[in-house]
mmCIF file of C-alpha atoms in Angstrom:
data_model
loop_
_atom_site.group_PDB
_atom_site.id
_atom_site.type_symbol
_atom_site.label_atom_id
_atom_site.label_comp_id
_atom_site.label_asym_id
_atom_site.label_seq_id
_atom_site.Cartn_x
_atom_site.Cartn_y
_atom_site.Cartn_z
ATOM 1 C CA UNK A 1 -12.185 26.853 -30.553
ATOM 2 C CA UNK A 2 -8.493 26.134 -31.036
ATOM 3 C CA UNK A 3 -6.113 24.597 -28.564
ATOM 4 C CA UNK A 4 -2.315 24.356 -28.425
ATOM 5 C CA UNK A 5 -0.677 20.970 -28.529
ATOM 6 C CA UNK A 6 -0.124 19.263 -25.182
ATOM 7 C CA UNK A 7 3.557 18.380 -25.419
ATOM 8 C CA UNK A 8 4.331 14.763 -24.624
ATOM 9 C CA UNK A 9 7.765 14.500 -26.181
ATOM 10 C CA UNK A 10 10.216 12.060 -24.610
ATOM 11 C CA UNK A 11 12.415 13.610 -21.919
ATOM 12 C CA UNK A 12 15.358 13.632 -24.309
ATOM 13 C CA UNK A 13 13.634 16.305 -26.364
ATOM 14 C CA UNK A 14 12.415 18.672 -23.683
ATOM 15 C CA UNK A 15 15.561 20.757 -23.174
ATOM 16 C CA UNK A 16 16.649 20.906 -26.841
ATOM 17 C CA UNK A 17 13.244 22.255 -27.870
ATOM 18 C CA UNK A 18 14.188 25.478 -26.125
ATOM 19 C CA UNK A 19 17.901 25.189 -26.731
ATOM 20 C CA UNK A 20 17.485 24.846 -30.471
ATOM 21 C CA UNK A 21 16.823 28.551 -31.039
ATOM 22 C CA UNK A 22 19.432 30.025 -33.348
ATOM 23 C CA UNK A 23 21.920 32.528 -32.019
ATOM 24 C CA UNK A 24 23.231 35.735 -33.497
ATOM 25 C CA UNK A 25 26.907 36.301 -34.221
ATOM 26 C CA UNK A 26 28.285 37.262 -30.806
ATOM 27 C CA UNK A 27 31.372 38.807 -32.396
ATOM 28 C CA UNK A 28 29.425 41.915 -33.356
ATOM 29 C CA UNK A 29 27.201 44.312 -31.471
ATOM 30 C CA UNK A 30 23.448 43.902 -31.965
ATOM 31 C CA UNK A 31 21.823 46.440 -34.269
ATOM 32 C CA UNK A 32 20.732 49.808 -32.939
ATOM 33 C CA UNK A 33 17.006 50.198 -32.371
ATOM 34 C CA UNK A 34 15.660 52.439 -35.095
ATOM 35 C CA UNK A 35 12.112 53.080 -33.938
ATOM 36 C CA UNK A 36 10.357 53.314 -30.611
ATOM 37 C CA UNK A 37 7.605 50.743 -29.980
ATOM 38 C CA UNK A 38 3.988 51.876 -30.099
ATOM 39 C CA UNK A 39 3.684 51.625 -26.332
ATOM 40 C CA UNK A 40 2.579 53.689 -23.380
ATOM 41 C CA UNK A 41 4.864 55.104 -20.730
ATOM 42 C CA UNK A 42 6.532 52.748 -18.254
ATOM 43 C CA UNK A 43 4.076 51.223 -15.811
ATOM 44 C CA UNK A 44 0.960 52.465 -17.667
ATOM 45 C CA UNK A 45 -1.335 50.046 -19.448
ATOM 46 C CA UNK A 46 -2.991 50.817 -22.775
ATOM 47 C CA UNK A 47 -6.635 50.070 -23.404
ATOM 48 C CA UNK A 48 -7.608 46.692 -24.833
ATOM 49 C CA UNK A 49 -6.741 46.253 -28.483
ATOM 50 C CA UNK A 50 -8.756 44.377 -31.067
ATOM 51 C CA UNK A 51 -7.579 42.166 -33.869
ATOM 52 C CA UNK A 52 -7.507 43.860 -37.253
ATOM 53 C CA UNK A 53 -8.773 40.815 -39.145
ATOM 54 C CA UNK A 54 -10.547 37.530 -38.395
ATOM 55 C CA UNK A 55 -9.959 34.636 -40.774
ATOM 56 C CA UNK A 56 -12.726 32.079 -40.270
ATOM 57 C CA UNK A 57 -12.748 28.931 -42.383
ATOM 58 C CA UNK A 58 -15.063 25.928 -42.353
ATOM 59 C CA UNK A 59 -13.537 22.450 -42.465
ATOM 60 C CA UNK A 60 -15.259 19.119 -43.075
ATOM 61 C CA UNK A 61 -15.250 17.696 -39.551
ATOM 62 C CA UNK A 62 -18.115 15.658 -38.129
ATOM 63 C CA UNK A 63 -19.891 16.182 -34.835
ATOM 64 C CA UNK A 64 -18.253 15.150 -31.574
ATOM 65 C CA UNK A 65 -14.674 16.205 -32.258
ATOM 66 C CA UNK A 66 -12.800 18.291 -29.719
ATOM 67 C CA UNK A 67 -11.303 21.616 -30.861
ATOM 68 C CA UNK A 68 -8.209 21.125 -33.022
ATOM 69 C CA UNK A 69 -4.583 21.563 -32.067
ATOM 70 C CA UNK A 70 -3.103 24.283 -34.301
ATOM 71 C CA UNK A 71 0.524 25.196 -34.993
ATOM 72 C CA UNK A 72 1.935 27.742 -37.440
ATOM 73 C CA UNK A 73 5.416 27.490 -38.958
ATOM 74 C CA UNK A 74 5.260 31.033 -40.335
ATOM 75 C CA UNK A 75 2.462 33.551 -40.854
ATOM 76 C CA UNK A 76 1.317 31.647 -43.965
ATOM 77 C CA UNK A 77 1.918 27.939 -43.248
ATOM 78 C CA UNK A 78 0.047 26.168 -40.472
ATOM 79 C CA UNK A 79 -1.406 22.787 -39.529
ATOM 80 C CA UNK A 80 -4.470 21.679 -37.573
ATOM 81 C CA UNK A 81 -5.002 18.272 -35.974
ATOM 82 C CA UNK A 82 -8.395 17.060 -34.737
ATOM 83 C CA UNK A 83 -7.172 14.373 -32.342
ATOM 84 C CA UNK A 84 -9.986 13.312 -30.002
ATOM 85 C CA UNK A 85 -13.723 13.210 -29.377
ATOM 86 C CA UNK A 86 -14.664 14.080 -25.820
ATOM 87 C CA UNK A 87 -13.224 11.494 -23.457
ATOM 88 C CA UNK A 88 -12.406 9.186 -26.345
ATOM 89 C CA UNK A 89 -9.060 9.233 -28.170
ATOM 90 C CA UNK A 90 -9.035 9.091 -31.935
ATOM 91 C CA UNK A 91 -10.466 5.666 -32.827
ATOM 92 C CA UNK A 92 -12.314 3.968 -35.645
ATOM 93 C CA UNK A 93 -15.421 6.009 -34.943
ATOM 94 C CA UNK A 94 -13.306 9.131 -34.374
ATOM 95 C CA UNK A 95 -10.251 9.024 -36.673
ATOM 96 C CA UNK A 96 -7.670 11.794 -36.436
ATOM 97 C CA UNK A 97 -8.134 14.480 -39.077
ATOM 98 C CA UNK A 98 -5.288 16.618 -40.414
ATOM 99 C CA UNK A 99 -5.525 19.952 -42.245
ATOM 100 C CA UNK A 100 -3.047 22.491 -43.631
ATOM 101 C CA UNK A 101 -3.154 26.144 -44.638
ATOM 102 C CA UNK A 102 -0.697 28.014 -46.824
ATOM 103 C CA UNK A 103 -2.451 31.404 -46.753
ATOM 104 C CA UNK A 104 -2.450 32.238 -43.064
ATOM 105 C CA UNK A 105 -5.673 30.444 -42.169
ATOM 106 C CA UNK A 106 -7.927 31.869 -44.877
ATOM 107 C CA UNK A 107 -8.396 28.419 -46.383
ATOM 108 C CA UNK A 108 -7.561 24.890 -45.214
ATOM 109 C CA UNK A 109 -7.107 21.663 -47.166
ATOM 110 C CA UNK A 110 -7.410 18.153 -45.791
ATOM 111 C CA UNK A 111 -4.299 15.980 -45.647
ATOM 112 C CA UNK A 112 -4.172 12.204 -45.388
ATOM 113 C CA UNK A 113 -3.279 11.269 -41.832
ATOM 114 C CA UNK A 114 -0.937 8.256 -42.074
ATOM 115 C CA UNK A 115 -2.195 6.611 -38.845
ATOM 116 C CA UNK A 116 -5.593 8.095 -37.905
ATOM 117 C CA UNK A 117 -6.526 5.382 -35.378
ATOM 118 C CA UNK A 118 -4.328 5.353 -32.260
ATOM 119 C CA UNK A 119 -4.453 5.645 -28.466
ATOM 120 C CA UNK A 120 -2.944 9.119 -28.609
ATOM 121 C CA UNK A 121 -2.153 11.680 -31.302
ATOM 122 C CA UNK A 122 0.363 14.529 -31.266
ATOM 123 C CA UNK A 123 1.682 17.023 -33.827
ATOM 124 C CA UNK A 124 4.976 18.949 -33.946
ATOM 125 C CA UNK A 125 6.067 21.416 -36.610
ATOM 126 C CA UNK A 126 9.279 23.116 -37.659
ATOM 127 C CA UNK A 127 10.530 24.867 -40.763
ATOM 128 C CA UNK A 128 10.311 22.308 -43.562
ATOM 129 C CA UNK A 129 8.998 19.532 -41.325
ATOM 130 C CA UNK A 130 5.682 18.138 -40.086
ATOM 131 C CA UNK A 131 5.932 15.400 -37.439
ATOM 132 C CA UNK A 132 3.110 13.225 -36.089
ATOM 133 C CA UNK A 133 3.189 10.880 -33.088
ATOM 134 C CA UNK A 134 0.549 8.123 -33.058
ATOM 135 C CA UNK A 135 0.790 6.147 -29.830
ATOM 136 C CA UNK A 136 1.885 3.336 -29.709
ATOM 137 C CA UNK A 137 2.641 2.957 -33.411
ATOM 138 C CA UNK A 138 5.502 5.470 -33.660
ATOM 139 C CA UNK A 139 6.327 8.612 -35.610
ATOM 140 C CA UNK A 140 5.504 9.866 -39.101
ATOM 141 C CA UNK A 141 7.507 12.715 -40.650
ATOM 142 C CA UNK A 142 6.872 14.746 -43.786
ATOM 143 C CA UNK A 143 9.223 17.143 -45.587
ATOM 144 C CA UNK A 144 6.732 18.026 -48.342
ATOM 145 C CA UNK A 145 3.939 19.650 -46.361
ATOM 146 C CA UNK A 146 2.079 16.439 -45.572
ATOM 147 C CA UNK A 147 2.100 15.034 -49.087
ATOM 148 C CA UNK A 148 4.072 11.961 -48.049
ATOM 149 C CA UNK A 149 5.250 10.577 -44.702
ATOM 150 C CA UNK A 150 8.108 8.381 -43.498
ATOM 151 C CA UNK A 151 7.414 6.011 -40.585
ATOM 152 C CA UNK A 152 9.762 5.642 -37.608
ATOM 153 C CA UNK A 153 8.567 2.887 -35.245
ATOM 154 C CA UNK A 154 9.060 3.010 -31.476
ATOM 155 C CA UNK A 155 9.181 5.871 -29.004
ATOM 156 C CA UNK A 156 12.585 7.287 -29.981
ATOM 157 C CA UNK A 157 12.121 10.562 -31.816
ATOM 158 C CA UNK A 158 12.921 10.505 -35.563
ATOM 159 C CA UNK A 159 16.184 11.858 -36.918
ATOM 160 C CA UNK A 160 14.360 14.420 -39.043
ATOM 161 C CA UNK A 161 12.958 16.061 -35.922
ATOM 162 C CA UNK A 162 16.239 16.006 -34.029
ATOM 163 C CA UNK A 163 17.889 17.726 -36.988
ATOM 164 C CA UNK A 164 15.560 20.726 -36.596
ATOM 165 C CA UNK A 165 16.886 21.308 -33.055
ATOM 166 C CA UNK A 166 20.233 22.523 -34.381
ATOM 167 C CA UNK A 167 23.610 21.125 -35.401
ATOM 168 C CA UNK A 168 24.808 21.323 -31.797
ATOM 169 C CA UNK A 169 22.728 19.885 -28.966
ATOM 170 C CA UNK A 170 23.112 18.701 -25.393
ATOM 171 C CA UNK A 171 23.120 14.967 -24.807
ATOM 172 C CA UNK A 172 20.570 14.592 -22.034
ATOM 173 C CA UNK A 173 22.194 11.380 -20.803
ATOM 174 C CA UNK A 174 25.701 12.819 -20.408
ATOM 175 C CA UNK A 175 25.060 16.600 -20.206
ATOM 176 C CA UNK A 176 27.765 17.061 -22.836
ATOM 177 C CA UNK A 177 27.634 19.164 -26.008
ATOM 178 C CA UNK A 178 27.448 17.094 -29.156
ATOM 179 C CA UNK A 179 27.199 17.607 -32.898
ATOM 180 C CA UNK A 180 24.193 16.106 -34.649
ATOM 181 C CA UNK A 181 25.431 13.890 -37.465
ATOM 182 C CA UNK A 182 22.278 12.633 -39.113
ATOM 183 C CA UNK A 183 21.359 9.790 -36.803
ATOM 184 C CA UNK A 184 22.984 10.617 -33.479
ATOM 185 C CA UNK A 185 25.034 13.026 -31.376
ATOM 186 C CA UNK A 186 28.816 12.865 -31.450
ATOM 187 C CA UNK A 187 30.266 14.485 -28.282
ATOM 188 C CA UNK A 188 32.630 17.383 -28.903
ATOM 189 C CA UNK A 189 36.204 16.565 -27.821
ATOM 190 C CA UNK A 190 36.400 19.878 -25.930
ATOM 191 C CA UNK A 191 33.545 20.888 -23.649
ATOM 192 C CA UNK A 192 32.711 24.383 -22.293
ATOM 193 C CA UNK A 193 34.106 24.820 -18.794
ATOM 194 C CA UNK A 194 30.883 25.788 -17.072
ATOM 195 C CA UNK A 195 29.643 24.732 -13.635
ATOM 196 C CA UNK A 196 26.242 24.074 -15.195
ATOM 197 C CA UNK A 197 24.901 23.592 -18.697
ATOM 198 C CA UNK A 198 21.323 23.495 -19.966
ATOM 199 C CA UNK A 199 21.393 25.183 -23.383
ATOM 200 C CA UNK A 200 23.627 25.359 -26.439
ATOM 201 C CA UNK A 201 22.840 27.187 -29.667
ATOM 202 C CA UNK A 202 24.653 27.983 -32.901
ATOM 203 C CA UNK A 203 24.464 30.360 -35.811
ATOM 204 C CA UNK A 204 26.978 31.446 -38.447
ATOM 205 C CA UNK A 205 29.560 29.119 -36.901
ATOM 206 C CA UNK A 206 29.330 30.672 -33.428
ATOM 207 C CA UNK A 207 28.295 28.489 -30.472
ATOM 208 C CA UNK A 208 26.865 29.777 -27.209
ATOM 209 C CA UNK A 209 26.554 27.524 -24.174
ATOM 210 C CA UNK A 210 24.883 28.627 -20.948
ATOM 211 C CA UNK A 211 23.460 27.382 -17.680
ATOM 212 C CA UNK A 212 22.860 28.284 -14.045
ATOM 213 C CA UNK A 213 23.987 27.031 -10.633
ATOM 214 C CA UNK A 214 23.415 28.359 -7.129
ATOM 215 C CA UNK A 215 21.330 31.213 -8.534
ATOM 216 C CA UNK A 216 24.051 32.483 -10.911
ATOM 217 C CA UNK A 217 24.218 32.382 -14.714
ATOM 218 C CA UNK A 218 27.240 31.156 -16.680
ATOM 219 C CA UNK A 219 28.019 31.234 -20.401
ATOM 220 C CA UNK A 220 30.788 30.439 -22.902
ATOM 221 C CA UNK A 221 31.255 30.890 -26.646
ATOM 222 C CA UNK A 222 33.126 29.071 -29.383
ATOM 223 C CA UNK A 223 34.008 30.456 -32.803
ATOM 224 C CA UNK A 224 35.715 27.304 -34.157
ATOM 225 C CA UNK A 225 32.941 24.694 -34.124
ATOM 226 C CA UNK A 226 33.552 23.754 -30.498
ATOM 227 C CA UNK A 227 37.273 23.005 -30.769
ATOM 228 C CA UNK A 228 37.864 25.672 -28.117
ATOM 229 C CA UNK A 229 35.676 27.701 -25.772
ATOM 230 C CA UNK A 230 35.958 31.130 -24.147
ATOM 231 C CA UNK A 231 34.167 31.703 -20.846
ATOM 232 C CA UNK A 232 32.212 34.967 -20.868
ATOM 233 C CA UNK A 233 31.349 36.874 -17.708
ATOM 234 C CA UNK A 234 27.631 37.109 -16.900
ATOM 235 C CA UNK A 235 26.862 39.838 -14.308
ATOM 236 C CA UNK A 236 25.112 38.658 -11.171
ATOM 237 C CA UNK A 237 21.323 38.853 -11.624
ATOM 238 C CA UNK A 238 18.890 40.778 -9.468
ATOM 239 C CA UNK A 239 17.607 37.730 -7.639
ATOM 240 C CA UNK A 240 18.458 34.075 -8.191
ATOM 241 C CA UNK A 241 17.870 32.169 -11.439
ATOM 242 C CA UNK A 242 17.319 28.447 -11.870
ATOM 243 C CA UNK A 243 17.729 27.953 -15.630
ATOM 244 C CA UNK A 244 19.246 30.126 -18.355
ATOM 245 C CA UNK A 245 18.359 30.044 -22.049
ATOM 246 C CA UNK A 246 20.145 31.691 -24.966
ATOM 247 C CA UNK A 247 17.602 33.424 -27.200
ATOM 248 C CA UNK A 248 17.992 35.516 -30.327
ATOM 249 C CA UNK A 249 15.845 37.738 -32.486
ATOM 250 C CA UNK A 250 15.454 37.368 -36.261
ATOM 251 C CA UNK A 251 18.091 40.104 -36.748
ATOM 252 C CA UNK A 252 20.615 38.272 -34.538
ATOM 253 C CA UNK A 253 20.076 40.376 -31.405
ATOM 254 C CA UNK A 254 21.270 37.994 -28.672
ATOM 255 C CA UNK A 255 19.890 37.604 -25.153
ATOM 256 C CA UNK A 256 20.211 35.355 -22.124
ATOM 257 C CA UNK A 257 16.958 34.748 -20.256
ATOM 258 C CA UNK A 258 17.185 33.561 -16.656
ATOM 259 C CA UNK A 259 14.138 31.655 -15.392
ATOM 260 C CA UNK A 260 13.268 32.070 -11.721
ATOM 261 C CA UNK A 261 12.576 29.100 -9.488
ATOM 262 C CA UNK A 262 8.796 29.294 -9.950
ATOM 263 C CA UNK A 263 9.084 29.725 -13.754
ATOM 264 C CA UNK A 264 6.468 32.510 -13.606
ATOM 265 C CA UNK A 265 8.257 35.463 -12.026
ATOM 266 C CA UNK A 266 9.694 38.087 -14.370
ATOM 267 C CA UNK A 267 13.036 36.717 -15.625
ATOM 268 C CA UNK A 268 16.557 38.064 -15.332
ATOM 269 C CA UNK A 269 17.807 39.412 -18.666
ATOM 270 C CA UNK A 270 21.189 39.946 -20.309
ATOM 271 C CA UNK A 271 21.992 41.251 -23.797
ATOM 272 C CA UNK A 272 25.195 40.837 -25.778
ATOM 273 C CA UNK A 273 27.132 44.023 -26.551
ATOM 274 C CA UNK A 274 30.844 43.132 -26.641
ATOM 275 C CA UNK A 275 30.037 41.035 -23.569
ATOM 276 C CA UNK A 276 26.954 40.232 -21.524
ATOM 277 C CA UNK A 277 25.203 43.291 -20.138
ATOM 278 C CA UNK A 278 22.511 43.030 -17.455
ATOM 279 C CA UNK A 279 19.272 44.572 -18.743
ATOM 280 C CA UNK A 280 17.022 46.573 -16.455
ATOM 281 C CA UNK A 281 13.268 46.632 -16.997
ATOM 282 C CA UNK A 282 11.951 49.358 -14.694
ATOM 283 C CA UNK A 283 8.190 49.144 -14.233
ATOM 284 C CA UNK A 284 7.981 45.495 -15.269
ATOM 285 C CA UNK A 285 5.141 43.305 -13.945
ATOM 286 C CA UNK A 286 5.822 40.670 -11.322
ATOM 287 C CA UNK A 287 5.068 37.797 -13.658
ATOM 288 C CA UNK A 288 5.782 36.858 -17.266
ATOM 289 C CA UNK A 289 4.250 33.943 -19.137
ATOM 290 C CA UNK A 290 6.505 33.920 -22.225
ATOM 291 C CA UNK A 291 9.504 35.876 -23.509
ATOM 292 C CA UNK A 292 10.391 36.630 -27.156
ATOM 293 C CA UNK A 293 13.258 38.811 -28.498
ATOM 294 C CA UNK A 294 11.808 40.972 -31.275
ATOM 295 C CA UNK A 295 14.949 42.506 -32.773
ATOM 296 C CA UNK A 296 16.159 46.073 -32.680
ATOM 297 C CA UNK A 297 17.049 45.760 -28.989
ATOM 298 C CA UNK A 298 13.459 44.918 -27.981
ATOM 299 C CA UNK A 299 12.213 41.933 -25.997
ATOM 300 C CA UNK A 300 8.501 41.196 -25.573
ATOM 301 C CA UNK A 301 6.774 39.430 -22.691
ATOM 302 C CA UNK A 302 3.178 38.766 -21.714
ATOM 303 C CA UNK A 303 1.476 38.155 -18.401
ATOM 304 C CA UNK A 304 -1.591 39.026 -16.312
ATOM 305 C CA UNK A 305 -1.434 42.662 -17.434
ATOM 306 C CA UNK A 306 -1.179 41.862 -21.128
ATOM 307 C CA UNK A 307 1.860 42.238 -23.360
ATOM 308 C CA UNK A 308 4.789 44.585 -22.984
ATOM 309 C CA UNK A 309 8.292 45.256 -24.206
ATOM 310 C CA UNK A 310 11.672 45.754 -22.553
ATOM 311 C CA UNK A 311 13.398 48.734 -24.151
ATOM 312 C CA UNK A 312 16.312 50.895 -23.007
ATOM 313 C CA UNK A 313 16.109 49.789 -19.386
ATOM 314 C CA UNK A 314 12.355 50.128 -18.898
ATOM 315 C CA UNK A 315 9.194 48.098 -19.421
ATOM 316 C CA UNK A 316 6.363 49.491 -21.552
ATOM 317 C CA UNK A 317 2.972 47.881 -22.062
ATOM 318 C CA UNK A 318 1.943 47.219 -25.659
ATOM 319 C CA UNK A 319 -1.539 47.613 -27.180
ATOM 320 C CA UNK A 320 -1.600 43.988 -28.299
ATOM 321 C CA UNK A 321 -4.680 41.719 -27.925
ATOM 322 C CA UNK A 322 -2.513 39.262 -25.988
ATOM 323 C CA UNK A 323 -3.351 38.039 -22.477
ATOM 324 C CA UNK A 324 -1.724 35.879 -19.816
ATOM 325 C CA UNK A 325 -3.205 32.718 -21.328
ATOM 326 C CA UNK A 326 -1.359 33.196 -24.623
ATOM 327 C CA UNK A 327 2.025 31.705 -25.374
ATOM 328 C CA UNK A 328 4.150 33.968 -27.586
ATOM 329 C CA UNK A 329 6.157 32.147 -30.268
ATOM 330 C CA UNK A 330 8.562 33.621 -32.841
ATOM 331 C CA UNK A 331 7.842 32.062 -36.222
ATOM 332 C CA UNK A 332 10.325 31.116 -38.926
ATOM 333 C CA UNK A 333 9.709 34.264 -40.984
ATOM 334 C CA UNK A 334 9.840 36.748 -38.089
ATOM 335 C CA UNK A 335 6.105 36.740 -37.499
ATOM 336 C CA UNK A 336 4.614 36.092 -34.077
ATOM 337 C CA UNK A 337 2.013 33.595 -32.932
ATOM 338 C CA UNK A 338 0.037 34.030 -29.715
ATOM 339 C CA UNK A 339 -1.517 30.654 -28.893
ATOM 340 C CA UNK A 340 -4.233 30.197 -26.265
ATOM 341 C CA UNK A 341 -6.623 27.333 -25.468
ATOM 342 C CA UNK A 342 -9.386 29.024 -27.471
ATOM 343 C CA UNK A 343 -7.616 30.927 -30.242
ATOM 344 C CA UNK A 344 -4.520 31.537 -32.331
ATOM 345 C CA UNK A 345 -3.434 35.082 -33.138
ATOM 346 C CA UNK A 346 -0.843 35.918 -35.796
ATOM 347 C CA UNK A 347 1.262 39.055 -35.307
ATOM 348 C CA UNK A 348 2.307 40.339 -38.712
ATOM 349 C CA UNK A 349 4.928 43.068 -38.839
ATOM 350 C CA UNK A 350 8.354 43.916 -37.472
ATOM 351 C CA UNK A 351 9.703 44.503 -33.984
ATOM 352 C CA UNK A 352 6.876 45.762 -31.729
ATOM 353 C CA UNK A 353 4.758 47.133 -34.581
ATOM 354 C CA UNK A 354 2.333 44.306 -35.316
ATOM 355 C CA UNK A 355 -1.139 43.934 -36.700
ATOM 356 C CA UNK A 356 -2.962 40.968 -35.232
ATOM 357 C CA UNK A 357 -5.038 38.415 -37.152
ATOM 358 C CA UNK A 358 -7.328 35.900 -35.449
ATOM 359 C CA UNK A 359 -7.540 32.438 -37.019
ATOM 360 C CA UNK A 360 -10.768 30.467 -36.521
ATOM 361 C CA UNK A 361 -11.601 26.946 -37.709
ATOM 362 C CA UNK A 362 -15.289 26.086 -37.860
ATOM 363 C CA UNK A 363 -16.295 22.424 -38.004
ATOM 364 C CA UNK A 364 -19.083 21.738 -40.413
#
């Protein structure tokens, strides 16, 4: 059994984790979709799909350990942390064990955990970075795949991790946009004139800031590193939104995703095409667990009815082995991960055409 990490990051990190997604160049239209997804007609649900491959590997873990926490950076590189034994946290009779794979879960090698005995253990990954939190001893970060670690004492998150959240971030204490300069945020002298702000992202020198207030979404862009901002009109959504996130696909296709008040209802959607355009999704389910832009004008969601895709104003169910319990994550190389309490699935392919691989760790 595999389980996703239970996030216990300090409050300062919670919003930037979502806001750190890169953003496509808003000065150009997103690419034209070249192929229709392998989906059924709007509102119809395909039969259950099976994974095309199961990669089961045995790791040297003693009896009594809980299932590991597993995170993949891309479809090849992943990490697994065995962090507890039943009701007991990792202690001297149950030290934390750390493993890595570089071949998509076919094989795993043991890494030296820098602080295996602690009250609590957490793991966070990003492209080029592995970060461990060992309560109350602090943070350990590695930029060489777990070969060596640097210790940062205290609860404040390490600079290496903050750097992965993007050059431009929101200061959670002041709600102002700042530039990350190695060890802290320097507020931009000019701020976007928005009535609310909860996300800022950047790519190719273009900044997008967005937020929501009184059920409406607001956004602004900057093309000169935040020295000036242009407010962009966001059409009124069908129903109120509470938070808005800027999201982009690997090909730069740019979206705004408006979370509803309950965080489970199907979101409001906008796509950039010389301005923000409201996106219809006729036939969509009432609820959506996670949302991922796929590129080519497609956006995938999953919920109680399985997975589906928003395409050309309609919602089509996909024959993916993904359920409501999975959390869809876009990986650094354009692959997908579907993480559930009992499994990790890797979606290899492009756009909506994916073959799914199940990764299994067996303690022995």
